[in-house]
Amino acid sequence: VFLGDSITQGWNDLAGSFPGAKVANRGISGDTTRGVLIRLKDDVLALKPAGVVLLIGTNDLEENAEPETIAGNLKLILAELKKHDAKMPIVLCQVFPSSALLKRPADKIKKVNQLYAAAVKGDAQVTFVETYPLFANAQGDAKKEEFPDLLHPNKAGYTKWAAAIRPVLATLGFVETEPDNFKPE
């Protein structure tokens, strides 16, 4: 189950990005860490997921939540997921870069991501994927060529995100790794 906000919701070709995997998109536009907590049981856990890929937090910033509050909610989300299944793999993606113009300044996003990393450090059930540096420009904001509105990725952005999490999902046994093109002489 892919869980998050409009960034996740907008991944129109989610199944095509991970052939062979049974995927469910549980991204909801405008959602926050608090919103995920409220809907987690009925919207996600009821599906009996084999694993969860989580990207959440950018809308919390837009609503002026402090990074510490966002990270506190993340810990509650993770606790609920673990209570549901202590062996279910959780893939946590860093909050993507955006723009101060959208009330999502780079310094706050970096702080949220630092707190997320600290929250899951040494936790064998959670794989932390450093997605922020994939998309950030030199100023720490979203790159216009991958995030035309400075918040939501375009096709190139989704392709890059898929490439970042595919090896993790392959290691966890959810997808095959890309076939290599090596041909012995």
mmCIF file of C-alpha atoms in Angstrom:
data_model
loop_
_atom_site.group_PDB
_atom_site.id
_atom_site.type_symbol
_atom_site.label_atom_id
_atom_site.label_comp_id
_atom_site.label_asym_id
_atom_site.label_seq_id
_atom_site.Cartn_x
_atom_site.Cartn_y
_atom_site.Cartn_z
ATOM 1 C CA VAL A 1 0.000 0.000 0.000
ATOM 2 C CA PHE A 2 1.343 3.399 -1.013
ATOM 3 C CA LEU A 3 0.180 5.878 1.619
ATOM 4 C CA GLY A 4 0.367 9.655 1.525
ATOM 5 C CA ASP A 5 -1.054 12.860 0.133
ATOM 6 C CA SER A 6 -1.644 14.236 -3.389
ATOM 7 C CA ILE A 7 1.924 13.391 -4.401
ATOM 8 C CA THR A 8 1.103 9.706 -3.883
ATOM 9 C CA GLN A 9 -2.448 10.117 -5.210
ATOM 10 C CA GLY A 10 -1.096 11.597 -8.442
ATOM 11 C CA TRP A 11 1.008 8.515 -9.234
ATOM 12 C CA ASN A 12 -1.298 7.470 -12.065
ATOM 13 C CA ASP A 13 0.818 4.559 -13.292
ATOM 14 C CA LEU A 14 1.672 3.093 -9.901
ATOM 15 C CA ALA A 15 0.984 -0.498 -10.985
ATOM 16 C CA GLY A 16 2.952 0.038 -14.205
ATOM 17 C CA SER A 17 5.913 1.305 -12.188
ATOM 18 C CA PHE A 18 6.080 -1.953 -10.226
ATOM 19 C CA PRO A 19 5.038 -4.787 -12.562
ATOM 20 C CA GLY A 20 4.203 -7.997 -10.798
ATOM 21 C CA ALA A 21 3.397 -6.306 -7.503
ATOM 22 C CA LYS A 22 -0.145 -5.920 -6.247
ATOM 23 C CA VAL A 23 -0.322 -2.242 -5.284
ATOM 24 C CA ALA A 24 -2.979 -0.003 -3.761
ATOM 25 C CA ASN A 25 -2.785 3.787 -3.874
ATOM 26 C CA ARG A 26 -3.962 5.402 -0.652
ATOM 27 C CA GLY A 27 -2.832 8.927 -1.381
ATOM 28 C CA ILE A 28 -5.365 11.648 -0.581
ATOM 29 C CA SER A 29 -4.959 15.221 -1.744
ATOM 30 C CA GLY A 30 -4.229 17.627 1.094
ATOM 31 C CA ASP A 31 -3.607 14.881 3.649
ATOM 32 C CA THR A 32 -1.377 15.413 6.671
ATOM 33 C CA THR A 33 0.239 13.135 9.242
ATOM 34 C CA ARG A 34 -2.818 13.723 11.445
ATOM 35 C CA GLY A 35 -5.144 12.765 8.597
ATOM 36 C CA VAL A 36 -3.195 9.561 7.956
ATOM 37 C CA LEU A 37 -3.494 8.657 11.637
ATOM 38 C CA ILE A 38 -7.267 9.115 11.514
ATOM 39 C CA ARG A 39 -7.788 7.005 8.381
ATOM 40 C CA LEU A 40 -5.051 4.412 8.895
ATOM 41 C CA LYS A 41 -7.229 1.615 10.294
ATOM 42 C CA ASP A 42 -10.094 1.750 7.781
ATOM 43 C CA ASP A 43 -8.212 2.920 4.713
ATOM 44 C CA VAL A 44 -4.928 1.020 4.979
ATOM 45 C CA LEU A 45 -4.809 -1.672 7.638
ATOM 46 C CA ALA A 46 -8.180 -3.071 6.525
ATOM 47 C CA LEU A 47 -6.436 -4.016 3.255
ATOM 48 C CA LYS A 48 -4.065 -6.292 5.220
ATOM 49 C CA PRO A 49 -1.017 -4.845 3.458
ATOM 50 C CA ALA A 50 2.099 -6.949 2.995
ATOM 51 C CA GLY A 51 4.065 -3.690 3.175
ATOM 52 C CA VAL A 52 3.556 0.072 3.283
ATOM 53 C CA VAL A 53 5.378 2.826 1.383
ATOM 54 C CA LEU A 54 4.833 6.116 3.205
ATOM 55 C CA LEU A 55 5.380 9.699 2.022
ATOM 56 C CA ILE A 56 3.695 12.296 4.245
ATOM 57 C CA GLY A 57 4.410 15.647 5.875
ATOM 58 C CA THR A 58 4.542 18.369 3.239
ATOM 59 C CA ASN A 59 0.975 19.541 3.858
ATOM 60 C CA ASP A 60 1.625 19.692 7.598
ATOM 61 C CA LEU A 61 4.269 22.335 6.853
ATOM 62 C CA GLU A 62 1.842 24.279 4.675
ATOM 63 C CA GLU A 63 -0.526 24.296 7.684
ATOM 64 C CA ASN A 64 2.315 25.720 9.851
ATOM 65 C CA ALA A 65 2.903 22.556 11.901
ATOM 66 C CA GLU A 66 6.317 22.431 13.523
ATOM 67 C CA PRO A 67 8.749 19.717 12.396
ATOM 68 C CA GLU A 68 8.694 18.180 15.886
ATOM 69 C CA THR A 69 4.888 17.830 15.734
ATOM 70 C CA ILE A 70 5.081 16.227 12.295
ATOM 71 C CA ALA A 71 7.743 13.760 13.469
ATOM 72 C CA GLY A 72 5.668 12.995 16.578
ATOM 73 C CA ASN A 73 2.711 12.088 14.371
ATOM 74 C CA LEU A 74 4.977 9.952 12.174
ATOM 75 C CA LYS A 75 6.017 7.979 15.278
ATOM 76 C CA LEU A 76 2.328 7.381 16.070
ATOM 77 C CA ILE A 77 1.682 6.206 12.480
ATOM 78 C CA LEU A 78 4.648 3.817 12.675
ATOM 79 C CA ALA A 79 3.462 2.506 16.066
ATOM 80 C CA GLU A 80 0.009 1.741 14.608
ATOM 81 C CA LEU A 81 1.523 -0.026 11.586
ATOM 82 C CA LYS A 82 3.768 -2.109 13.871
ATOM 83 C CA LYS A 83 0.905 -2.936 16.218
ATOM 84 C CA HIS A 84 -1.009 -4.231 13.200
ATOM 85 C CA ASP A 85 1.904 -6.385 12.017
ATOM 86 C CA ALA A 86 5.262 -6.477 13.772
ATOM 87 C CA LYS A 87 6.937 -7.997 10.702
ATOM 88 C CA MET A 88 5.358 -5.904 7.911
ATOM 89 C CA PRO A 89 8.012 -3.916 6.045
ATOM 90 C CA ILE A 90 7.582 -0.141 6.116
ATOM 91 C CA VAL A 91 9.323 2.023 3.527
ATOM 92 C CA LEU A 92 9.523 5.632 4.698
ATOM 93 C CA CYS A 93 10.370 8.243 2.076
ATOM 94 C CA GLN A 94 11.820 11.606 3.011
ATOM 95 C CA VAL A 95 9.540 14.591 2.464
ATOM 96 C CA PHE A 96 10.242 15.894 -1.043
ATOM 97 C CA PRO A 97 11.595 19.401 -1.599
ATOM 98 C CA SER A 98 9.114 22.125 -2.489
ATOM 99 C CA SER A 99 9.391 25.897 -2.098
ATOM 100 C CA ALA A 100 9.092 28.635 0.498
ATOM 101 C CA LEU A 101 6.625 30.219 -1.957
ATOM 102 C CA LEU A 102 4.276 27.341 -1.056
ATOM 103 C CA LYS A 103 4.936 27.648 2.701
ATOM 104 C CA ARG A 104 7.292 24.673 2.535
ATOM 105 C CA PRO A 105 10.796 26.144 3.044
ATOM 106 C CA ALA A 106 13.837 23.933 2.557
ATOM 107 C CA ASP A 107 15.102 24.388 6.132
ATOM 108 C CA LYS A 108 11.821 23.099 7.611
ATOM 109 C CA ILE A 109 11.700 20.133 5.201
ATOM 110 C CA LYS A 110 15.314 19.262 6.058
ATOM 111 C CA LYS A 111 14.446 19.414 9.780
ATOM 112 C CA VAL A 112 11.430 17.113 9.306
ATOM 113 C CA ASN A 113 13.625 14.664 7.374
ATOM 114 C CA GLN A 114 16.313 14.743 10.095
ATOM 115 C CA LEU A 115 13.664 13.972 12.722
ATOM 116 C CA TYR A 116 12.220 11.183 10.551
ATOM 117 C CA ALA A 117 15.691 9.640 10.184
ATOM 118 C CA ALA A 118 16.258 9.829 13.946
ATOM 119 C CA ALA A 119 12.830 8.256 14.616
ATOM 120 C CA VAL A 120 13.607 5.142 12.566
ATOM 121 C CA LYS A 121 17.353 4.810 13.149
ATOM 122 C CA GLY A 122 18.211 1.209 13.961
ATOM 123 C CA ASP A 123 14.631 0.045 13.297
ATOM 124 C CA ALA A 124 14.897 -3.124 11.197
ATOM 125 C CA GLN A 125 11.214 -2.928 10.226
ATOM 126 C CA VAL A 126 11.583 0.480 8.550
ATOM 127 C CA THR A 127 13.630 1.219 5.453
ATOM 128 C CA PHE A 128 14.353 4.950 5.213
ATOM 129 C CA VAL A 129 14.723 6.180 1.643
ATOM 130 C CA GLU A 130 16.568 9.452 1.098
ATOM 131 C CA THR A 131 14.309 10.888 -1.578
ATOM 132 C CA TYR A 132 14.917 14.570 -0.755
ATOM 133 C CA PRO A 133 18.395 14.840 -2.353
ATOM 134 C CA LEU A 134 17.100 13.180 -5.533
ATOM 135 C CA PHE A 135 14.866 16.140 -6.236
ATOM 136 C CA ALA A 136 16.407 19.170 -4.484
ATOM 137 C CA ASN A 137 18.252 21.883 -6.375
ATOM 138 C CA ALA A 138 21.279 23.723 -4.951
ATOM 139 C CA GLN A 139 18.983 25.929 -2.828
ATOM 140 C CA GLY A 140 17.145 22.894 -1.459
ATOM 141 C CA ASP A 141 13.954 23.567 -3.400
ATOM 142 C CA ALA A 142 12.130 21.370 -5.913
ATOM 143 C CA LYS A 143 13.494 21.372 -9.458
ATOM 144 C CA LYS A 144 11.008 22.986 -11.845
ATOM 145 C CA GLU A 145 11.775 20.401 -14.567
ATOM 146 C CA GLU A 146 10.539 17.567 -12.292
ATOM 147 C CA PHE A 147 8.047 19.527 -10.153
ATOM 148 C CA PRO A 148 6.391 22.061 -12.481
ATOM 149 C CA ASP A 149 4.218 23.490 -9.666
ATOM 150 C CA LEU A 150 7.079 23.094 -7.130
ATOM 151 C CA LEU A 151 5.054 20.494 -5.213
ATOM 152 C CA HIS A 152 3.896 17.599 -7.406
ATOM 153 C CA PRO A 153 6.250 15.539 -9.565
ATOM 154 C CA ASN A 154 5.666 15.141 -13.279
ATOM 155 C CA LYS A 155 6.239 11.859 -15.152
ATOM 156 C CA ALA A 156 10.023 12.290 -14.919
ATOM 157 C CA GLY A 157 9.732 12.851 -11.166
ATOM 158 C CA TYR A 158 7.600 9.753 -10.648
ATOM 159 C CA THR A 159 10.036 7.717 -12.766
ATOM 160 C CA LYS A 160 12.902 8.879 -10.560
ATOM 161 C CA TRP A 161 10.943 8.107 -7.379
ATOM 162 C CA ALA A 162 10.112 4.611 -8.682
ATOM 163 C CA ALA A 163 13.796 4.016 -9.487
ATOM 164 C CA ALA A 164 14.711 5.027 -5.923
ATOM 165 C CA ILE A 165 12.307 2.640 -4.213
ATOM 166 C CA ARG A 166 12.370 -0.290 -6.663
ATOM 167 C CA PRO A 167 15.618 -1.747 -5.203
ATOM 168 C CA VAL A 168 14.126 -1.529 -1.706
ATOM 169 C CA LEU A 169 10.941 -3.280 -2.815
ATOM 170 C CA ALA A 170 13.044 -5.893 -4.623
ATOM 171 C CA THR A 171 15.118 -6.537 -1.495
ATOM 172 C CA LEU A 172 11.872 -6.969 0.454
ATOM 173 C CA GLY A 173 10.629 -9.440 -2.185
ATOM 174 C CA PHE A 174 7.742 -7.351 -3.565
ATOM 175 C CA VAL A 175 9.102 -6.836 -7.090
ATOM 176 C CA GLU A 176 11.738 -8.283 -9.340
ATOM 177 C CA THR A 177 14.834 -6.221 -9.868
ATOM 178 C CA GLU A 178 15.197 -4.848 -13.363
ATOM 179 C CA PRO A 179 16.613 -7.508 -15.680
ATOM 180 C CA ASP A 180 20.215 -6.754 -16.483
ATOM 181 C CA ASN A 181 21.335 -6.586 -20.073
ATOM 182 C CA PHE A 182 24.537 -8.532 -19.568
ATOM 183 C CA LYS A 183 25.069 -11.051 -22.308
ATOM 184 C CA PRO A 184 28.012 -13.413 -21.953
ATOM 185 C CA GLU A 185 30.307 -13.500 -24.972
#
